[in-house]
Coordinates of C-alpha atoms and ligand atoms in Angstrom, one line a residue:
M1 CA 1.5 29.3 10.9
L2 CA 4.5 29.3 8.3
K3 CA 3.5 32.8 6.9
N4 CA 6.7 34.9 6.0
K5 CA 9.3 31.7 6.8
S6 CA 11.4 30.7 4.4
V7 CA 12.4 27.0 3.8
L8 CA 15.4 25.9 2.0
L9 CA 14.2 22.0 0.8
G10 CA 17.0 19.7 0.0
V11 CA 16.1 17.1 -2.2
T12 CA 18.1 13.8 -2.6
G13 CA 17.9 10.8 -4.7
G14 CA 15.3 8.3 -3.1
V15 CA 12.3 7.2 -4.6
A16 CA 10.3 9.2 -2.0
A17 CA 11.5 12.6 -3.7
Y18 CA 8.1 12.5 -6.0
K19 CA 6.7 13.8 -2.3
T20 CA 8.3 16.9 -2.4
I21 CA 5.9 18.1 -5.1
D22 CA 3.0 17.8 -2.4
L23 CA 5.0 18.8 0.7
T24 CA 6.0 22.1 -1.4
R25 CA 2.8 22.9 -2.4
R26 CA 1.5 22.3 1.2
L27 CA 4.1 24.3 2.8
T28 CA 3.6 27.0 -0.1
E29 CA -0.2 26.5 0.9
N30 CA 0.5 27.3 4.9
G31 CA 2.2 30.8 3.7
A32 CA 6.0 29.6 3.7
S33 CA 8.2 30.5 0.7
V34 CA 10.2 27.4 -0.4
T35 CA 13.3 27.3 -2.0
V36 CA 14.1 24.2 -3.4
V37 CA 18.0 22.5 -4.0
M38 CA 17.9 19.3 -5.6
T39 CA 21.3 16.9 -5.8
D40 CA 21.9 15.3 -9.6
A41 CA 20.8 11.7 -8.4
A42 CA 17.0 13.7 -7.2
K43 CA 16.5 14.6 -10.6
N44 CA 15.9 11.1 -12.1
F45 CA 12.9 11.0 -9.4
V46 CA 11.4 14.4 -10.1
T47 CA 12.1 17.2 -12.2
P48 CA 13.1 20.5 -11.5
L49 CA 10.6 22.0 -13.6
S50 CA 7.8 20.2 -11.3
L51 CA 9.3 21.7 -8.0
E52 CA 9.9 25.2 -9.4
I53 CA 6.1 25.3 -10.5
A54 CA 5.2 23.7 -7.0
S55 CA 7.1 26.3 -5.3
G56 CA 7.2 29.1 -7.4
N57 CA 10.8 29.5 -7.0
K58 CA 13.8 28.8 -8.9
V59 CA 15.3 25.5 -8.5
Y60 CA 18.7 25.2 -7.8
T61 CA 21.0 22.3 -8.8
D62 CA 24.4 23.3 -10.0
L63 CA 27.3 24.6 -7.6
F64 CA 28.8 26.7 -10.0
G65 CA 25.5 27.6 -12.0
S66 CA 25.1 30.5 -9.2
P67 CA 28.2 30.9 -7.8
M68 CA 26.9 32.3 -4.1
A69 CA 23.8 30.2 -4.0
H70 CA 25.7 27.9 -1.4
I71 CA 26.0 31.3 0.8
D72 CA 23.1 33.0 -0.4
L73 CA 20.3 30.6 -0.1
P74 CA 21.2 29.2 3.4
A75 CA 21.3 32.8 5.1
R76 CA 18.2 33.7 3.8
S77 CA 16.3 30.7 4.8
D78 CA 14.6 30.1 8.5
I79 CA 14.9 26.4 8.4
L80 CA 16.6 23.4 5.9
V81 CA 14.7 20.5 5.5
I82 CA 16.3 17.7 3.9
A83 CA 13.5 15.5 2.4
P84 CA 14.3 12.5 1.5
A85 CA 17.3 12.2 3.2
T86 CA 19.4 9.0 1.6
A87 CA 22.1 7.3 3.3
N88 CA 24.7 9.1 1.3
I89 CA 23.3 12.5 2.3
I90 CA 23.2 11.7 5.8
A91 CA 26.8 10.4 5.5
K92 CA 28.0 13.4 3.9
I93 CA 26.4 15.7 6.5
A94 CA 28.1 13.6 9.4
N95 CA 31.2 13.9 8.0
G96 CA 31.2 17.5 6.7
I97 CA 31.3 16.7 3.0
S98 CA 30.4 19.5 0.4
D99 CA 31.1 18.1 -3.0
D100 CA 27.7 19.4 -4.6
L101 CA 25.3 22.5 -4.1
L102 CA 23.1 21.0 -1.5
S103 CA 26.3 19.4 0.9
T104 CA 27.7 22.9 0.7
C105 CA 24.6 24.7 1.6
I106 CA 24.2 22.5 4.5
L107 CA 27.6 23.0 5.9
S108 CA 27.1 27.0 5.3
F109 CA 23.5 26.8 7.1
R110 CA 23.4 28.3 10.8
G111 CA 19.8 27.4 11.7
K112 CA 17.6 24.3 12.6
M113 CA 17.6 21.4 10.3
I114 CA 15.3 18.8 9.8
I115 CA 16.1 15.4 7.8
A116 CA 13.4 12.7 6.7
P117 CA 15.4 9.8 6.1
S118 CA 14.4 7.5 3.5
M119 CA 16.3 4.2 2.2
N120 CA 16.0 0.1 2.0
W121 CA 15.6 -1.3 5.4
R122 CA 19.2 -3.2 5.1
M123 CA 20.8 0.0 4.5
Y124 CA 18.8 2.1 7.0
E125 CA 20.2 -0.8 9.7
N126 CA 23.7 -0.3 8.4
P127 CA 25.7 0.5 11.6
A128 CA 27.4 3.2 9.7
V129 CA 23.9 4.8 8.8
Q130 CA 22.9 4.1 12.4
N131 CA 26.2 6.0 13.6
N132 CA 25.8 8.6 10.9
L133 CA 22.1 9.8 12.3
K134 CA 23.3 9.4 15.8
T135 CA 26.0 12.1 15.1
L136 CA 23.7 14.1 13.5
M137 CA 21.0 14.3 16.4
D138 CA 23.8 14.8 18.9
R139 CA 24.3 17.8 16.8
G140 CA 20.7 18.6 17.4
V141 CA 19.7 18.0 13.8
I142 CA 15.8 16.9 14.1
R143 CA 14.8 13.9 12.4
V144 CA 11.3 12.7 11.3
G145 CA 10.9 8.9 10.5
P146 CA 11.5 6.8 8.9
E147 CA 8.7 4.5 9.1
K148 CA 8.1 0.9 8.8
G149 CA 5.9 0.2 5.6
A150 CA 6.0 -1.2 2.1
L151 CA 9.1 -0.1 0.3
A152 CA 9.7 0.7 -3.2
C153 CA 11.8 -2.2 -3.8
G154 CA 8.9 -4.2 -2.9
E155 CA 10.2 -5.6 0.7
E156 CA 8.7 -4.5 4.1
G157 CA 10.7 -2.9 6.6
M158 CA 12.3 0.2 8.1
G159 CA 12.7 3.0 5.9
R160 CA 10.0 4.5 4.2
M161 CA 10.2 8.2 4.5
S162 CA 7.4 9.6 6.7
D163 CA 4.1 11.4 5.6
V164 CA 4.4 14.7 4.2
R165 CA 1.8 15.7 6.9
D166 CA 4.5 14.7 9.8
I167 CA 7.2 16.5 8.1
I168 CA 5.2 19.7 7.9
R169 CA 4.0 19.2 11.4
A170 CA 7.7 19.3 12.5
I171 CA 8.3 22.1 10.5
E172 CA 5.6 23.6 12.3
F173 CA 6.4 22.5 15.8
Q174 CA 10.4 24.7 15.4
F175 CA 8.4 27.8 14.6
A176 CA 5.5 27.5 17.3
E177 CA 5.7 29.5 20.6
K178 CA 6.2 27.6 23.4
D179 CA 4.0 29.3 26.0
L180 CA 3.0 25.9 27.7
L181 CA 6.1 24.6 28.7
N182 CA 5.1 24.2 32.0
E183 CA 2.0 22.1 31.6
R184 CA 1.0 18.6 31.8
I185 CA -2.0 18.1 29.8
L186 CA -4.4 15.1 30.0
V187 CA -6.6 15.2 26.8
T188 CA -9.4 12.6 26.4
A189 CA -10.8 11.8 22.9
G190 CA -13.1 9.8 21.0
P191 CA -16.2 7.9 21.9
T192 CA -16.6 4.8 24.2
R193 CA -17.9 1.5 23.9
E194 CA -20.2 0.0 26.3
Y195 CA -20.8 -3.5 25.8
L196 CA -23.5 -5.8 26.1
D197 CA -22.0 -9.0 25.5
P198 CA -18.3 -9.6 23.7
V199 CA -19.6 -8.7 20.4
R200 CA -22.0 -6.0 20.7
F201 CA -21.4 -2.6 22.3
L202 CA -23.3 0.9 22.2
S203 CA -21.3 4.0 21.2
N204 CA -21.3 7.2 19.4
R205 CA -20.3 9.1 16.4
S206 CA -17.2 11.0 17.9
S207 CA -14.3 10.6 15.5
G208 CA -11.5 12.0 18.2
K209 CA -10.6 14.4 15.7
M210 CA -11.2 17.7 18.0
G211 CA -9.1 15.6 21.0
Y212 CA -6.2 14.8 18.7
A213 CA -6.1 18.4 17.6
I214 CA -5.8 19.7 21.1
A215 CA -3.1 17.2 22.0
E216 CA -1.2 18.3 18.8
A217 CA -1.7 22.0 19.7
A218 CA -0.5 21.8 23.3
L219 CA 2.4 19.4 22.3
K220 CA 3.4 22.1 19.3
R221 CA 3.2 24.9 22.2
G222 CA 5.8 23.0 24.6
A223 CA 3.3 21.1 27.1
E224 CA 3.9 17.6 28.1
V225 CA 0.9 15.4 26.9
T226 CA -0.8 12.8 27.6
L227 CA -3.9 11.5 25.5
I228 CA -6.5 9.1 26.3
S229 CA -8.3 8.0 23.7
G230 CA -11.4 5.7 22.6
F231 CA -11.7 3.7 19.4
S232 CA -10.3 6.1 16.5
P233 CA -9.3 5.9 13.0
L234 CA -6.8 8.7 13.5
Q235 CA -3.1 8.0 13.4
R236 CA -1.8 8.3 16.9
P237 CA 0.2 11.8 17.5
G238 CA 3.9 11.4 17.8
G239 CA 5.9 12.7 20.7
I240 CA 3.1 12.2 23.4
K241 CA 2.1 9.6 26.0
F242 CA -0.8 7.6 24.5
I243 CA -3.1 5.3 26.0
S244 CA -6.1 3.6 24.9
A245 CA -9.3 3.2 26.3
D246 CA -12.4 1.1 25.4
T247 CA -15.0 1.7 27.9
S248 CA -16.0 4.6 30.0
L249 CA -14.7 2.4 32.8
D250 CA -11.5 2.2 31.1
M251 CA -11.2 5.6 30.4
F252 CA -12.1 6.5 34.1
H253 CA -9.6 4.4 35.4
A254 CA -6.6 5.8 32.8
V255 CA -7.8 9.5 33.7
L256 CA -7.5 8.7 37.3
R257 CA -4.0 7.2 37.1
E258 CA -2.9 9.8 35.0
L259 CA -4.5 12.8 36.7
R260 CA -2.3 12.8 40.0
L261 CA 0.4 14.6 37.7
S262 CA -1.6 16.9 35.0
T263 CA -1.8 20.7 35.5
V264 CA -4.9 20.6 33.3
L265 CA -7.5 18.2 32.4
I266 CA -9.5 18.3 28.7
M267 CA -12.3 16.2 28.7
S268 CA -13.0 15.9 24.9
A269 CA -13.9 12.4 24.6
A270 CA -17.5 11.4 24.3
V271 CA -17.9 9.6 27.0
S272 CA -21.2 7.4 27.3
D273 CA -23.6 8.6 29.6
F274 CA -25.1 5.3 29.8
M275 CA -24.4 1.6 30.0
P276 CA -26.0 -1.7 29.8
A277 CA -27.0 -3.0 33.4
E278 CA -25.3 -6.4 32.8
K279 CA -23.1 -7.6 30.5
S280 CA -23.4 -11.1 29.4
D281 CA -20.4 -13.1 28.9
N282 CA -21.5 -14.9 26.3
K283 CA -23.2 -13.4 22.7
I284 CA -26.6 -13.3 23.4
G285 CA -28.7 -15.1 21.3
K286 CA -31.4 -14.1 18.9
S287 CA -35.1 -14.7 21.0
G288 CA -37.8 -12.6 19.6
E289 CA -37.6 -8.9 21.2
F290 CA -35.0 -7.9 23.5
L291 CA -35.1 -5.1 26.3
L292 CA -31.7 -3.6 27.2
R293 CA -31.6 -2.1 30.8
L294 CA -29.0 0.6 31.1
K295 CA -27.6 2.3 34.2
P296 CA -25.5 5.5 34.3
A297 CA -21.7 5.2 33.3
P298 CA -19.3 6.8 35.6
D299 CA -19.0 10.6 35.1
I300 CA -15.7 11.1 35.3
L301 CA -15.7 15.0 35.2
S302 CA -17.9 15.3 37.8
E303 CA -15.7 12.7 39.6
I304 CA -12.6 14.8 39.0
G305 CA -14.6 18.1 39.7
R306 CA -15.2 16.8 43.2
M307 CA -11.8 16.3 44.3
E308 CA -10.5 18.6 46.4
K309 CA -6.8 18.7 44.8
R310 CA -7.8 19.0 41.0
P311 CA -6.4 20.3 37.9
F312 CA -7.6 22.9 35.5
I313 CA -10.5 21.3 33.8
I314 CA -12.1 22.0 30.3
G315 CA -15.2 20.0 29.2
F316 CA -16.8 19.7 26.1
S317 CA -20.8 20.5 25.6
A318 CA -22.3 19.1 22.3
E319 CA -26.0 20.1 22.0
T320 CA -28.6 19.5 19.6
G321 CA -29.4 23.4 19.0
K322 CA -28.5 26.5 20.8
K323 CA -28.7 25.2 24.2
I324 CA -25.8 27.2 25.6
G325 CA -27.8 27.3 28.9
N326 CA -27.0 23.4 29.3
A327 CA -23.5 24.1 28.8
K328 CA -23.6 26.9 31.7
K329 CA -25.3 24.7 34.0
K330 CA -22.6 21.8 33.1
L331 CA -19.9 24.2 33.8
R332 CA -21.1 25.0 37.4
E333 CA -22.7 21.4 38.0
K334 CA -19.4 19.5 37.3
N335 CA -17.2 22.0 38.9
M336 CA -15.3 22.9 35.4
D337 CA -13.3 26.0 34.7
M338 CA -14.1 26.0 31.1
I339 CA -16.3 24.5 28.6
V340 CA -16.6 24.3 24.9
F341 CA -20.1 24.6 23.6
N342 CA -21.1 23.7 20.2
D343 CA -24.3 23.1 18.5
I344 CA -23.9 19.9 16.3
T345 CA -26.8 20.5 14.0
E346 CA -24.9 23.7 12.8
E347 CA -23.5 23.0 9.2
G348 CA -19.6 22.1 9.8
S349 CA -19.8 21.8 13.2
G350 CA -19.7 18.4 15.4
F351 CA -18.7 14.7 14.5
D352 CA -16.3 13.9 12.1
T353 CA -16.2 17.3 10.7
D354 CA -12.8 18.9 10.3
T355 CA -14.3 22.0 11.6
N356 CA -16.3 23.5 14.6
K357 CA -18.1 26.2 15.4
V358 CA -18.0 26.8 19.3
V359 CA -18.4 29.4 22.1
I360 CA -15.9 29.0 24.7
I361 CA -17.3 29.6 28.2
D362 CA -15.9 30.1 31.4
K363 CA -16.6 31.7 34.7
I364 CA -15.6 35.3 33.5
K365 CA -17.0 35.2 29.7
D366 CA -18.4 33.7 26.7
T367 CA -16.1 33.5 23.7
E368 CA -18.1 32.9 20.4
L369 CA -15.6 31.9 17.9
P370 CA -16.6 32.0 14.1
L371 CA -16.5 28.6 12.1
L372 CA -12.6 27.4 12.5
S373 CA -10.7 24.3 11.7
K374 CA -10.5 22.0 15.0
D375 CA -6.9 22.8 15.0
E376 CA -7.6 26.4 15.2
V377 CA -10.4 25.8 17.9
A378 CA -7.8 24.0 19.6
D379 CA -5.1 26.8 19.6
A380 CA -8.2 29.2 20.7
L381 CA -9.2 27.1 23.9
L382 CA -5.5 26.9 24.7
D383 CA -4.8 30.6 24.6
R384 CA -8.2 30.8 26.8
M385 CA -6.8 28.7 29.4
A386 CA -3.2 30.0 29.5
E387 CA -5.0 33.7 30.0
I388 CA -7.2 32.4 32.8
K389 CA -4.5 30.4 34.4
A390 CA -1.8 33.2 34.2
Ligands
C5P1 O1 -23.4 16.2 30.5 P1 -22.7 15.8 29.4 O2 -22.1 14.1 29.0 O3 -22.9 16.5 28.0 O4 -20.8 16.1 29.7 C1 -20.0 16.6 29.0 C2 -18.7 16.5 29.1 O5 -18.5 15.4 30.2 C3 -17.6 16.2 28.2 O6 -16.6 17.0 28.7 C4 -17.3 14.7 28.3 O7 -16.3 14.2 28.1 C5 -17.8 14.6 29.8 N1 -18.3 13.5 30.2 C6 -17.7 12.4 31.7 N2 -18.2 11.4 31.5 C7 -19.4 11.1 30.9 C8 -20.1 11.9 30.4 C9 -19.8 13.0 29.8 O8 -16.5 12.9 31.4 N3 -20.0 9.8 31.4

């Protein structure tokens, strides 16, 4: 994703500066070339040597050490990332102050700039900081965070630098081709819970990873995304409309509500096929043998597939074994446009893994993919969808 991209990383003097070693390492692993410019204050939190080792490149700190660095470094960089961005650097950027190497680089840089603010919550709330941030946003600077949470000073509040993962996502977002700008994609993810009583439910092993990866990939490619999710431990992706749905009925209603505006429905949720025939309002007591009667849960895809005016539909078919015929039957019977088959008994495929080995089946052909990360599977199925819809 970041192959051949040059990232100029400005590190300023916040306690979160230590996280830039991880940020640099991961950017490099993703193919980027990272050059770090540090302020003097940042050197109190992380050493230039650590960042030199992480980036494999010389680290710059002094405006006069390399006289043309403030012009040359920005000129050969594709993106400028300031992490952590202290109140001080934010104020300097807002006011065009250039009194050290980093602030001078910022003035001469012509591309996209991302900042990841980090400071105490009182400082963050200060109207001067808020005004400066607004000035930066108005100029098109992209901001990641800050988040609410435990701060280095021991207090809780808004001001924590965002996760390295979110900063990387914002960087990747800038470089992604926006080929889905005209799509409004509705994605379902995770398991449903079917309640026997207020305490107990039937569910399944779905983690939501595949659906969340699809939602993020679609967002990165410019689509407007709504994610309807069953219970999942995953962090909600930013920048999308997020709706929680607990049971298959909740999910059905949420899909119906959101469907009208959607051009594509991707049902990656593991919706239960059955639900208890009766739900007790009270906790069911212990009384020897207990017989549970089930009835079919609403089959969301079949209902949507039957609609006269329906979006492009992509479903999933998780099978135990190479039962690709089952997937093809579902494609026809549920009137989908595409179905993603995977054999959950295969190594690295299926529930709660970060990888998946799938066959994408549509009305024209079967596309068998190798073992890929769920992010790569997400992009592959969006690629095929875009191809068919074109
Ligand atoms: O028939 P099966 O449950 O294997 O079909 C899987 C596909 O149908 C998945 O895309 C799943 O999200 C969807 N589905 C549904 N409603 C159900 C069960 C499955 O929409 N009750």
